[in-house]
Amino acid sequence: MENLKTEYEIDLTIPAKKNLVIIPRLVVAGLLSEQKITVEELENIKLIISEAVNLLFNSEGKINMKISLLKENDKNVLKVIISTNLTKEILENLSKSGLTIHILNYLCSKFNVHQKQKEIEIFIEKEI
């Protein structure tokens, strides 16, 4: 997937509160509204976003997201990077989330979680 052109790029920061997971879901749905995808594909993408964001919720702090829609000829790729400060609470949540991580691996073209200094980062790529 070389030579991908960025069509849209959105930076989003939300408080790390579970009731706000709808915000990134709505942003992604709006971003993909002009794409030729089925309702089922859109629902899968919204599920990916909400489950990934839920992995990083804690009792305080903020969740940062960079959402990009990339395009090359007939290929469209949604790329999302989600990050927050690393806390013990998040590490415990990640250690209990094996099934969620397995499902995200299955639904995404690329998915990984890694520690970057004092932050935890989730990288998602989904071909549409």
GROMACS .gro file of C-alpha atoms in nm:
model
  128
    1MET     CA    1   0.000   0.000   0.000
    2GLU     CA    2   0.250   0.252  -0.114
    3ASN     CA    3   0.160   0.591  -0.260
    4LEU     CA    4  -0.150   0.631  -0.046
    5LYS     CA    5  -0.282   0.987  -0.054
    6THR     CA    6  -0.434   1.137   0.260
    7GLU     CA    7  -0.790   1.237   0.181
    8TYR     CA    8  -0.891   1.335   0.536
    9GLU     CA    9  -0.708   1.361   0.866
   10ILE     CA   10  -0.874   1.440   1.197
   11ASP     CA   11  -0.713   1.488   1.538
   12LEU     CA   12  -0.949   1.426   1.827
   13THR     CA   13  -0.900   1.442   2.204
   14ILE     CA   14  -1.174   1.330   2.442
   15PRO     CA   15  -1.187   1.286   2.820
   16ALA     CA   16  -1.127   0.922   2.914
   17LYS     CA   17  -1.490   0.858   3.006
   18LYS     CA   18  -1.684   0.557   2.878
   19ASN     CA   19  -1.997   0.757   2.798
   20LEU     CA   20  -1.798   0.956   2.538
   21VAL     CA   21  -1.704   0.656   2.319
   22ILE     CA   22  -1.986   0.762   2.089
   23ILE     CA   23  -1.788   1.069   1.977
   24PRO     CA   24  -1.513   0.885   1.785
   25ARG     CA   25  -1.776   0.643   1.648
   26LEU     CA   26  -1.974   0.937   1.507
   27VAL     CA   27  -1.661   1.102   1.366
   28VAL     CA   28  -1.563   0.782   1.183
   29ALA     CA   29  -1.920   0.726   1.059
   30GLY     CA   30  -1.927   1.082   0.923
   31LEU     CA   31  -1.588   1.040   0.762
   32LEU     CA   32  -1.699   0.722   0.587
   33SER     CA   33  -2.046   0.846   0.489
   34GLU     CA   34  -1.944   0.904   0.126
   35GLN     CA   35  -1.760   0.573   0.090
   36LYS     CA   36  -1.920   0.281  -0.090
   37ILE     CA   37  -1.945   0.044   0.205
   38THR     CA   38  -2.231  -0.165   0.336
   39VAL     CA   39  -2.411  -0.096   0.660
   40GLU     CA   40  -2.253  -0.414   0.801
   41GLU     CA   41  -1.902  -0.292   0.711
   42LEU     CA   42  -1.973   0.046   0.872
   43GLU     CA   43  -2.103  -0.123   1.187
   44ASN     CA   44  -1.788  -0.341   1.202
   45ILE     CA   45  -1.570  -0.030   1.174
   46LYS     CA   46  -1.767   0.147   1.449
   47LEU     CA   47  -1.729  -0.167   1.663
   48ILE     CA   48  -1.352  -0.164   1.603
   49ILE     CA   49  -1.332   0.200   1.711
   50SER     CA   50  -1.541   0.160   2.025
   51GLU     CA   51  -1.364  -0.158   2.140
   52ALA     CA   52  -1.019  -0.008   2.080
   53VAL     CA   53  -1.110   0.311   2.265
   54ASN     CA   54  -1.261   0.107   2.551
   55LEU     CA   55  -0.925  -0.067   2.599
   56LEU     CA   56  -0.770   0.266   2.698
   57PHE     CA   57  -1.035   0.407   2.929
   58ASN     CA   58  -0.928   0.487   3.282
   59SER     CA   59  -1.062   0.696   3.566
   60GLU     CA   60  -0.878   1.009   3.456
   61GLY     CA   61  -0.689   1.158   3.167
   62LYS     CA   62  -0.759   1.200   2.799
   63ILE     CA   63  -0.764   0.982   2.494
   64ASN     CA   64  -0.597   1.117   2.181
   65MET     CA   65  -0.692   0.996   1.836
   66LYS     CA   66  -0.558   1.058   1.489
   67ILE     CA   67  -0.806   0.937   1.227
   68SER     CA   68  -0.697   0.930   0.862
   69LEU     CA   69  -0.871   0.823   0.545
   70LEU     CA   70  -0.614   0.732   0.282
   71LYS     CA   71  -0.682   0.670  -0.085
   72GLU     CA   72  -0.500   0.507  -0.377
   73ASN     CA   73  -0.695   0.439  -0.697
   74ASP     CA   74  -0.982   0.212  -0.583
   75LYS     CA   75  -0.831   0.137  -0.241
   76ASN     CA   76  -0.942   0.322   0.069
   77VAL     CA   77  -0.774   0.269   0.404
   78LEU     CA   78  -0.892   0.393   0.741
   79LYS     CA   79  -0.598   0.444   0.975
   80VAL     CA   80  -0.652   0.523   1.343
   81ILE     CA   81  -0.395   0.582   1.616
   82ILE     CA   82  -0.534   0.597   1.970
   83SER     CA   83  -0.314   0.689   2.265
   84THR     CA   84  -0.326   0.786   2.630
   85ASN     CA   85  -0.097   0.803   2.932
   86LEU     CA   86   0.007   0.463   3.058
   87THR     CA   87  -0.146   0.378   3.397
   88LYS     CA   88  -0.166   0.065   3.610
   89GLU     CA   89  -0.542   0.062   3.550
   90ILE     CA   90  -0.492   0.047   3.173
   91LEU     CA   91  -0.231  -0.229   3.200
   92GLU     CA   92  -0.472  -0.434   3.414
   93ASN     CA   93  -0.751  -0.371   3.163
   94LEU     CA   94  -0.531  -0.480   2.872
   95SER     CA   95  -0.422  -0.797   3.053
   96LYS     CA   96  -0.790  -0.896   3.093
   97SER     CA   97  -0.886  -0.812   2.734
   98GLY     CA   98  -0.747  -1.106   2.540
   99LEU     CA   99  -1.073  -1.186   2.361
  100THR     CA  100  -1.130  -0.822   2.263
  101ILE     CA  101  -0.775  -0.798   2.127
  102HIS     CA  102  -0.824  -1.125   1.935
  103ILE     CA  103  -1.147  -0.993   1.778
  104LEU     CA  104  -0.980  -0.663   1.686
  105ASN     CA  105  -0.694  -0.854   1.522
  106TYR     CA  106  -0.950  -1.046   1.319
  107LEU     CA  107  -1.156  -0.742   1.211
  108CYS     CA  108  -0.865  -0.511   1.122
  109SER     CA  109  -0.620  -0.526   0.833
  110LYS     CA  110  -0.353  -0.429   1.089
  111PHE     CA  111  -0.384  -0.398   1.466
  112ASN     CA  112  -0.125  -0.360   1.739
  113VAL     CA  113  -0.082  -0.223   2.088
  114HIS     CA  114   0.250  -0.095   2.210
  115GLN     CA  115   0.405   0.115   2.480
  116LYS     CA  116   0.572   0.436   2.370
  117GLN     CA  117   0.762   0.587   2.664
  118LYS     CA  118   0.490   0.675   2.919
  119GLU     CA  119   0.207   0.628   2.672
  120ILE     CA  120   0.015   0.332   2.543
  121GLU     CA  121  -0.078   0.339   2.176
  122ILE     CA  122  -0.317   0.137   1.963
  123PHE     CA  123  -0.264   0.132   1.587
  124ILE     CA  124  -0.551   0.026   1.359
  125GLU     CA  125  -0.561  -0.002   0.983
  126LYS     CA  126  -0.871  -0.118   0.797
  127GLU     CA  127  -0.908  -0.150   0.420
  128ILE     CA  128  -1.247  -0.038   0.296
   0.00000   0.00000   0.00000
